[in-house]
Amino acid sequence: MVGYAFMGAAHSQAWRTVNRVFDLPARASMVAVCGRDEAKVAAAAARLGWAEAVTDWRELIARDDIDVIDVCTPGDSHAEIAIAALEAGKHVLCEKPLANTVDEARAMVAAAAKARAAGVRSACGFNYRRVPAVSLMHNLIAAGRIGAVRHVRAVYLQDWITDPQFPLVWRLQKEKAGSGALGDIGAHIIDLTQFVTGQRITGVTGLTETFIKERPLVSDSSGLSASAGQATGEVTVDDAALFIARLDGGAVATYEASRFATGRKNALRVEVNGENGSLAFDLERLNELEFYDATRPTAEQGWSRILVTEGEHPYLGAWWPPGHIIGYEHSFTHEMRDFIEAVATGADPTPSFEDALQVQLVLDAVARSDASWVSVAT
């Protein structure tokens, strides 16, 4: 694994757990983790369960005892690491968004296609697909339970940078992160809505806004926490992004991603309205799915709550008895479960780099559409 902060910790927990929960055709051995700071990566290896710590990711790629490279670094290094790993014959799991630019994402797709011909697999880590309630939502829509999809509305709201004194961490710098709320959390709801509906976004118009233009420079950072110094620097990404979209199946959609929604810590909600019913998912109620069945007699219609903890629900047969809930970290365990099974059986894991490129194209279209602003006449 390359990178050991927030996503690195989440991925490590999943790699530690996956073979202890699921019966899979291969076992994951946590051989080595990589980071630039020798002391910090060594401490992370001991804490997270990795056998070794190294400071150069090229060393991992050159080793014969490593089959998979898990990329958990900022977006500016995704393309270089993933392409080199694929060319070296390593399977690659890369965090989202796939890259910082469309050109980088296209290069990664080309490398993945070439590697696939040699039996080398790759996937992008959109973990919310692996929440059981989201997978159930996908299955119900695919089975036609709500009929033709008409409306999609999705929001992902956080508030961790509302304080103007919060430091200028890498997620607030375009050269490292690619974009702000748009790519960081907006990418999640783009992928999630396309996954559950089976439709792809074909056109968008939107806007982005940066509320705090300058912030104190970082003196020390770890994951999403950091301390600041006295000097300041420019914020070069968006704080919030909103857009409307058309999907290729005829649905229309609205999206909002903000890291300035005061009081919202990690609030992701998606609702899909169809001709025969509706479904809604709220990440803060991760084990539940709301279902409105309009085919029932009028006197019996109303929103119902499905507690997604049954053994026949996606992934849950390997966990606890019905009614015993799971959490955020389980989505990553499910991600590793699907990745290992695909690699071991010679299948193509999902979402593919091609799927992730499509999300990148949507992000790029939203960013470009922000320039087309029509003023209201006075």
Short mmCIF file of C-alpha atoms in Angstrom, two decimals:
data_model
loop_
_atom_site.label_atom_id
_atom_site.label_comp_id
_atom_site.label_asym_id
_atom_site.label_seq_id
_atom_site.Cartn_x
_atom_site.Cartn_y
_atom_site.Cartn_z
CA MET A 1 0.00 0.00 0.00
CA VAL A 2 1.26 3.49 -0.87
CA GLY A 3 0.04 6.11 1.61
CA TYR A 4 -0.99 5.52 5.22
CA ALA A 5 -3.16 8.45 6.39
CA PHE A 6 -6.98 8.55 6.40
CA MET A 7 -7.65 6.25 3.43
CA GLY A 8 -4.57 4.19 4.19
CA ALA A 9 -5.93 3.44 7.66
CA ALA A 10 -9.35 2.52 6.24
CA HIS A 11 -7.82 0.24 3.61
CA SER A 12 -5.50 -1.36 6.16
CA GLN A 13 -8.42 -2.24 8.42
CA ALA A 14 -10.09 -3.88 5.44
CA TRP A 15 -7.01 -5.85 4.38
CA ARG A 16 -6.59 -7.07 7.98
CA THR A 17 -10.21 -8.19 8.18
CA VAL A 18 -11.31 -9.45 4.79
CA ASN A 19 -9.98 -13.02 4.94
CA ARG A 20 -11.13 -13.43 8.53
CA VAL A 21 -14.73 -12.77 7.49
CA PHE A 22 -15.11 -14.01 3.92
CA ASP A 23 -14.19 -17.38 2.44
CA LEU A 24 -12.19 -16.33 -0.61
CA PRO A 25 -10.07 -18.13 -3.23
CA ALA A 26 -6.95 -16.16 -2.19
CA ARG A 27 -5.55 -14.60 0.96
CA ALA A 28 -4.23 -11.08 1.37
CA SER A 29 -0.86 -10.76 3.08
CA MET A 30 0.03 -7.23 4.20
CA VAL A 31 3.64 -7.18 3.03
CA ALA A 32 4.68 -3.52 3.01
CA VAL A 33 3.40 0.06 3.30
CA CYS A 34 5.09 3.09 1.78
CA GLY A 35 5.36 6.71 2.89
CA ARG A 36 7.85 9.55 2.47
CA ASP A 37 8.65 10.07 6.16
CA GLU A 38 10.69 7.10 7.43
CA ALA A 39 9.72 7.46 11.10
CA LYS A 40 6.02 8.10 10.43
CA VAL A 41 5.61 5.24 7.96
CA ALA A 42 7.38 2.85 10.32
CA ALA A 43 4.98 3.83 13.10
CA ALA A 44 2.05 3.46 10.71
CA ALA A 45 3.20 -0.02 9.67
CA ALA A 46 3.30 -1.15 13.28
CA ARG A 47 -0.07 0.41 14.08
CA LEU A 48 -1.91 -0.70 10.94
CA GLY A 49 -0.54 -4.24 10.66
CA TRP A 50 1.99 -4.08 7.80
CA ALA A 51 5.06 -6.31 7.96
CA GLU A 52 7.44 -3.68 6.55
CA ALA A 53 7.73 0.05 5.93
CA VAL A 54 9.52 1.63 2.95
CA THR A 55 9.94 5.20 1.69
CA ASP A 56 10.07 4.62 -2.08
CA TRP A 57 7.04 3.16 -3.85
CA ARG A 58 9.27 2.06 -6.75
CA GLU A 59 10.81 -0.47 -4.38
CA LEU A 60 7.38 -2.09 -3.89
CA ILE A 61 6.77 -2.34 -7.62
CA ALA A 62 10.14 -4.01 -8.20
CA ARG A 63 9.55 -6.74 -5.62
CA ASP A 64 8.60 -10.27 -6.65
CA ASP A 65 6.75 -11.00 -3.41
CA ILE A 66 4.11 -8.31 -4.03
CA ASP A 67 1.15 -8.92 -6.36
CA VAL A 68 -1.10 -5.91 -5.60
CA ILE A 69 -0.38 -2.20 -5.27
CA ASP A 70 -3.03 -0.27 -3.31
CA VAL A 71 -2.76 3.47 -4.07
CA CYS A 72 -3.95 5.69 -1.19
CA THR A 73 -1.96 8.84 -1.98
CA PRO A 74 -3.15 12.34 -3.00
CA GLY A 75 -4.44 12.50 -6.57
CA ASP A 76 -1.35 14.11 -8.08
CA SER A 77 0.57 10.82 -7.80
CA HIS A 78 -2.16 8.33 -8.76
CA ALA A 79 -1.29 8.17 -12.45
CA GLU A 80 2.47 7.77 -12.04
CA ILE A 81 2.20 5.03 -9.40
CA ALA A 82 -0.68 3.11 -10.97
CA ILE A 83 0.75 3.11 -14.50
CA ALA A 84 4.18 2.00 -13.31
CA ALA A 85 2.61 -0.76 -11.20
CA LEU A 86 0.47 -2.04 -14.07
CA GLU A 87 3.44 -2.04 -16.42
CA ALA A 88 5.33 -4.10 -13.83
CA GLY A 89 2.54 -6.68 -13.82
CA LYS A 90 1.00 -5.69 -10.48
CA HIS A 91 -2.76 -5.63 -9.93
CA VAL A 92 -3.82 -2.12 -8.87
CA LEU A 93 -6.51 -0.78 -6.56
CA CYS A 94 -6.55 3.02 -6.72
CA GLU A 95 -8.49 5.42 -4.52
CA LYS A 96 -10.96 7.88 -6.01
CA PRO A 97 -11.08 10.15 -7.87
CA LEU A 98 -8.95 8.22 -10.35
CA ALA A 99 -6.70 11.16 -11.24
CA ASN A 100 -6.47 14.94 -11.13
CA THR A 101 -7.13 15.46 -14.84
CA VAL A 102 -8.92 13.76 -17.70
CA ASP A 103 -5.63 13.29 -19.56
CA GLU A 104 -4.10 11.46 -16.59
CA ALA A 105 -7.21 9.31 -16.24
CA ARG A 106 -7.12 8.41 -19.95
CA ALA A 107 -3.47 7.38 -19.63
CA MET A 108 -4.39 5.16 -16.67
CA VAL A 109 -7.22 3.57 -18.65
CA ALA A 110 -4.85 2.85 -21.54
CA ALA A 111 -2.35 1.24 -19.16
CA ALA A 112 -5.11 -0.80 -17.54
CA ALA A 113 -6.37 -2.04 -20.92
CA LYS A 114 -2.87 -3.12 -21.94
CA ALA A 115 -2.29 -4.84 -18.60
CA ARG A 116 -5.67 -6.57 -18.74
CA ALA A 117 -4.58 -8.37 -21.90
CA ALA A 118 -1.79 -9.90 -19.81
CA GLY A 119 -4.14 -10.89 -16.99
CA VAL A 120 -3.38 -7.91 -14.75
CA ARG A 121 -6.46 -6.35 -13.10
CA SER A 122 -7.32 -2.88 -11.82
CA ALA A 123 -10.15 -1.11 -10.03
CA CYS A 124 -11.00 2.26 -8.50
CA GLY A 125 -12.08 2.46 -4.86
CA PHE A 126 -15.56 3.95 -4.75
CA ASN A 127 -16.34 2.26 -1.45
CA TYR A 128 -19.93 3.47 -1.03
CA ARG A 129 -21.00 1.03 -3.74
CA ARG A 130 -20.22 -1.66 -1.18
CA VAL A 131 -22.59 -0.44 1.54
CA PRO A 132 -25.20 -3.25 1.66
CA ALA A 133 -28.14 -0.80 1.56
CA VAL A 134 -26.69 0.85 -1.56
CA SER A 135 -26.19 -2.52 -3.23
CA LEU A 136 -29.78 -3.42 -2.35
CA MET A 137 -30.93 -0.11 -3.82
CA HIS A 138 -29.12 -1.00 -7.05
CA ASN A 139 -30.69 -4.47 -7.10
CA LEU A 140 -34.24 -3.17 -6.56
CA ILE A 141 -33.93 -0.59 -9.34
CA ALA A 142 -32.39 -3.16 -11.70
CA ALA A 143 -35.29 -5.50 -10.93
CA GLY A 144 -37.76 -2.80 -11.97
CA ARG A 145 -39.28 -2.31 -8.53
CA ILE A 146 -39.69 1.46 -9.02
CA GLY A 147 -40.14 1.36 -12.80
CA ALA A 148 -38.53 3.90 -15.11
CA VAL A 149 -36.31 6.34 -13.21
CA ARG A 150 -37.46 9.96 -13.46
CA HIS A 151 -35.57 11.93 -10.81
CA VAL A 152 -32.25 11.55 -9.01
CA ARG A 153 -31.14 13.92 -6.25
CA ALA A 154 -27.89 13.55 -4.39
CA VAL A 155 -26.07 15.57 -1.74
CA TYR A 156 -22.82 15.03 0.10
CA LEU A 157 -22.25 17.57 2.86
CA GLN A 158 -19.37 18.10 5.30
CA ASP A 159 -18.18 21.02 7.46
CA TRP A 160 -14.57 20.26 8.37
CA ILE A 161 -13.11 23.42 6.78
CA THR A 162 -15.69 26.02 7.84
CA ASP A 163 -13.15 27.57 10.25
CA PRO A 164 -11.10 30.18 8.29
CA GLN A 165 -8.09 29.24 10.47
CA PHE A 166 -8.12 25.61 9.35
CA PRO A 167 -4.76 25.09 7.60
CA LEU A 168 -4.08 24.84 3.87
CA VAL A 169 -3.86 21.02 3.71
CA TRP A 170 -3.23 19.22 0.43
CA ARG A 171 -6.96 18.73 -0.19
CA LEU A 172 -7.23 22.52 -0.63
CA GLN A 173 -4.50 22.73 -3.28
CA LYS A 174 -5.44 22.09 -6.90
CA GLU A 175 -1.99 20.83 -7.92
CA LYS A 176 -2.29 18.01 -5.36
CA ALA A 177 -6.04 17.36 -5.10
CA GLY A 178 -7.26 18.28 -8.59
CA SER A 179 -10.39 19.91 -7.21
CA GLY A 180 -12.10 20.52 -3.89
CA ALA A 181 -15.51 19.33 -2.78
CA LEU A 182 -16.33 18.54 -6.41
CA GLY A 183 -13.74 15.79 -6.78
CA ASP A 184 -13.30 14.80 -3.15
CA ILE A 185 -16.93 14.07 -2.25
CA GLY A 186 -18.83 14.96 -5.43
CA ALA A 187 -17.11 12.07 -7.20
CA HIS A 188 -18.71 9.69 -4.70
CA ILE A 189 -22.30 10.75 -5.41
CA ILE A 190 -21.67 10.79 -9.16
CA ASP A 191 -20.48 7.18 -9.07
CA LEU A 192 -23.11 6.10 -6.55
CA THR A 193 -26.07 7.48 -8.50
CA GLN A 194 -24.83 6.04 -11.79
CA PHE A 195 -24.30 2.69 -10.07
CA VAL A 196 -27.74 2.44 -8.48
CA THR A 197 -29.66 3.67 -11.53
CA GLY A 198 -27.60 1.94 -14.22
CA GLN A 199 -27.63 5.25 -16.12
CA ARG A 200 -24.74 7.51 -17.06
CA ILE A 201 -24.61 11.29 -16.91
CA THR A 202 -24.57 12.78 -20.41
CA GLY A 203 -24.79 16.52 -19.77
CA VAL A 204 -24.35 18.97 -16.90
CA THR A 205 -24.46 22.61 -15.94
CA GLY A 206 -23.22 23.79 -12.60
CA LEU A 207 -21.36 26.21 -10.41
CA THR A 208 -18.55 26.08 -7.89
CA GLU A 209 -17.63 28.49 -5.09
CA THR A 210 -14.61 29.08 -2.86
CA PHE A 211 -15.66 30.88 0.32
CA ILE A 212 -12.27 31.19 2.03
CA LYS A 213 -9.62 32.35 -0.45
CA GLU A 214 -6.55 32.13 1.82
CA ARG A 215 -5.63 29.93 4.77
CA PRO A 216 -2.72 29.46 7.17
CA LEU A 217 0.04 27.20 5.88
CA VAL A 218 0.36 23.75 7.44
CA SER A 219 2.94 23.19 10.16
CA ASP A 220 1.98 19.55 10.76
CA SER A 221 -0.61 17.28 9.12
CA SER A 222 -2.06 13.80 9.47
CA GLY A 223 -5.10 12.72 7.46
CA LEU A 224 -7.87 15.31 7.86
CA SER A 225 -6.31 16.94 10.94
CA ALA A 226 -3.57 19.56 10.81
CA SER A 227 -1.99 22.45 12.68
CA ALA A 228 -1.20 25.85 11.21
CA GLY A 229 1.67 28.28 11.15
CA GLN A 230 1.59 32.07 10.80
CA ALA A 231 2.07 32.43 7.02
CA THR A 232 -0.86 32.03 4.63
CA GLY A 233 -1.40 30.61 1.15
CA GLU A 234 -4.05 30.65 -1.56
CA VAL A 235 -6.88 28.11 -1.63
CA THR A 236 -6.99 26.91 -5.24
CA VAL A 237 -9.97 24.52 -5.17
CA ASP A 238 -13.71 24.84 -4.70
CA ASP A 239 -15.36 24.72 -1.29
CA ALA A 240 -18.75 23.79 -2.76
CA ALA A 241 -20.11 22.53 -6.09
CA LEU A 242 -23.69 22.26 -7.34
CA PHE A 243 -24.91 21.00 -10.71
CA ILE A 244 -27.87 19.59 -12.58
CA ALA A 245 -27.57 16.71 -15.02
CA ARG A 246 -29.28 14.57 -17.62
CA LEU A 247 -28.82 10.80 -17.59
CA ASP A 248 -28.82 8.55 -20.64
CA GLY A 249 -31.95 6.67 -19.52
CA GLY A 250 -34.06 9.81 -19.50
CA ALA A 251 -33.74 10.77 -15.84
CA VAL A 252 -32.84 14.25 -14.63
CA ALA A 253 -30.67 14.82 -11.57
CA THR A 254 -29.41 17.37 -9.07
CA TYR A 255 -26.12 17.18 -7.18
CA GLU A 256 -24.63 19.19 -4.31
CA ALA A 257 -21.22 18.69 -2.72
CA SER A 258 -20.00 21.01 0.02
CA ARG A 259 -17.40 21.04 2.75
CA PHE A 260 -19.04 24.18 4.17
CA ALA A 261 -22.38 22.74 5.32
CA THR A 262 -22.12 23.73 8.98
CA GLY A 263 -23.34 20.94 11.23
CA ARG A 264 -23.05 18.22 8.59
CA LYS A 265 -20.13 15.89 9.28
CA ASN A 266 -20.41 13.23 6.58
CA ALA A 267 -23.95 13.56 5.28
CA LEU A 268 -24.48 11.68 2.03
CA ARG A 269 -28.08 11.22 0.86
CA VAL A 270 -29.42 9.89 -2.45
CA GLU A 271 -33.06 9.66 -3.51
CA VAL A 272 -34.33 8.08 -6.72
CA ASN A 273 -37.92 8.60 -7.90
CA GLY A 274 -39.41 6.21 -10.45
CA GLU A 275 -42.77 5.79 -12.13
CA ASN A 276 -43.79 3.06 -9.66
CA GLY A 277 -41.99 4.07 -6.49
CA SER A 278 -39.00 5.68 -4.84
CA LEU A 279 -35.89 4.68 -2.90
CA ALA A 280 -33.73 6.77 -0.58
CA PHE A 281 -30.43 6.14 1.20
CA ASP A 282 -28.85 8.20 3.97
CA LEU A 283 -25.26 7.41 5.01
CA GLU A 284 -25.97 8.59 8.55
CA ARG A 285 -28.48 5.71 8.69
CA LEU A 286 -26.17 3.32 6.87
CA ASN A 287 -28.07 0.13 7.71
CA GLU A 288 -31.41 1.38 6.38
CA LEU A 289 -33.07 1.88 3.01
CA GLU A 290 -36.29 3.83 2.52
CA PHE A 291 -38.78 2.40 0.01
CA TYR A 292 -42.03 3.83 -1.32
CA ASP A 293 -44.03 1.29 -3.33
CA ALA A 294 -46.63 3.11 -5.43
CA THR A 295 -47.99 -0.17 -6.80
CA ARG A 296 -49.63 -1.00 -3.48
CA PRO A 297 -53.27 -0.02 -2.84
CA THR A 298 -53.58 3.69 -2.09
CA ALA A 299 -54.68 3.05 1.47
CA GLU A 300 -51.48 1.07 2.12
CA GLN A 301 -48.98 3.39 0.49
CA GLY A 302 -46.29 5.14 2.52
CA TRP A 303 -42.55 5.20 3.06
CA SER A 304 -41.25 2.01 4.64
CA ARG A 305 -37.92 1.41 6.34
CA ILE A 306 -35.95 -1.67 5.31
CA LEU A 307 -33.41 -2.66 7.95
CA VAL A 308 -30.61 -3.99 5.75
CA THR A 309 -29.11 -6.58 8.10
CA GLU A 310 -30.55 -9.88 6.81
CA GLY A 311 -28.30 -12.68 5.64
CA GLU A 312 -29.80 -12.51 2.13
CA HIS A 313 -28.93 -8.82 1.81
CA PRO A 314 -25.69 -8.04 -0.10
CA TYR A 315 -22.51 -9.01 1.81
CA LEU A 316 -24.30 -9.52 5.14
CA GLY A 317 -24.37 -13.32 5.17
CA ALA A 318 -20.75 -13.24 6.38
CA TRP A 319 -21.39 -10.90 9.31
CA TRP A 320 -23.80 -10.90 12.26
CA PRO A 321 -27.33 -12.17 13.01
CA PRO A 322 -30.23 -10.06 11.64
CA GLY A 323 -30.62 -6.69 13.33
CA HIS A 324 -26.94 -6.39 14.26
CA ILE A 325 -25.72 -3.35 12.36
CA ILE A 326 -22.43 -2.73 10.55
CA GLY A 327 -20.49 0.51 9.95
CA TYR A 328 -18.49 2.70 7.57
CA GLU A 329 -15.37 0.53 7.71
CA HIS A 330 -17.27 -2.51 6.41
CA SER A 331 -17.66 -0.89 2.99
CA PHE A 332 -13.89 -1.12 2.54
CA THR A 333 -13.83 -4.75 3.68
CA HIS A 334 -16.47 -5.49 1.04
CA GLU A 335 -14.36 -3.61 -1.51
CA MET A 336 -11.34 -5.80 -0.78
CA ARG A 337 -13.53 -8.90 -0.82
CA ASP A 338 -14.75 -8.14 -4.34
CA PHE A 339 -11.26 -7.16 -5.52
CA ILE A 340 -9.60 -10.32 -4.22
CA GLU A 341 -12.30 -12.55 -5.66
CA ALA A 342 -12.07 -10.89 -9.08
CA VAL A 343 -8.27 -11.08 -9.24
CA ALA A 344 -8.19 -14.68 -8.01
CA THR A 345 -10.78 -15.84 -10.54
CA GLY A 346 -9.48 -13.81 -13.49
CA ALA A 347 -12.53 -11.52 -13.62
CA ASP A 348 -12.51 -7.75 -14.10
CA PRO A 349 -13.19 -5.97 -10.80
CA THR A 350 -15.56 -3.01 -10.65
CA PRO A 351 -15.64 -0.10 -10.79
CA SER A 352 -13.01 -0.28 -13.51
CA PHE A 353 -10.61 2.47 -14.48
CA GLU A 354 -12.97 3.06 -17.43
CA ASP A 355 -15.85 3.61 -14.99
CA ALA A 356 -13.69 6.00 -12.99
CA LEU A 357 -12.69 7.88 -16.16
CA GLN A 358 -16.37 8.48 -16.87
CA VAL A 359 -16.72 10.07 -13.41
CA GLN A 360 -13.63 12.17 -14.19
CA LEU A 361 -15.28 13.35 -17.40
CA VAL A 362 -18.34 14.46 -15.43
CA LEU A 363 -16.15 16.34 -12.94
CA ASP A 364 -14.37 18.04 -15.82
CA ALA A 365 -17.67 18.97 -17.49
CA VAL A 366 -19.00 20.51 -14.28
CA ALA A 367 -15.83 22.55 -13.83
CA ARG A 368 -16.00 23.80 -17.42
CA SER A 369 -19.72 24.60 -17.22
CA ASP A 370 -19.06 26.99 -14.32
CA ALA A 371 -17.81 29.53 -16.88
CA SER A 372 -21.24 29.68 -18.55
CA TRP A 373 -23.11 31.92 -16.13
CA VAL A 374 -26.27 33.79 -17.17
CA SER A 375 -27.08 36.88 -15.11
CA VAL A 376 -30.66 37.61 -14.13
CA ALA A 377 -31.91 40.84 -15.73
CA THR A 378 -32.60 43.76 -13.40
#
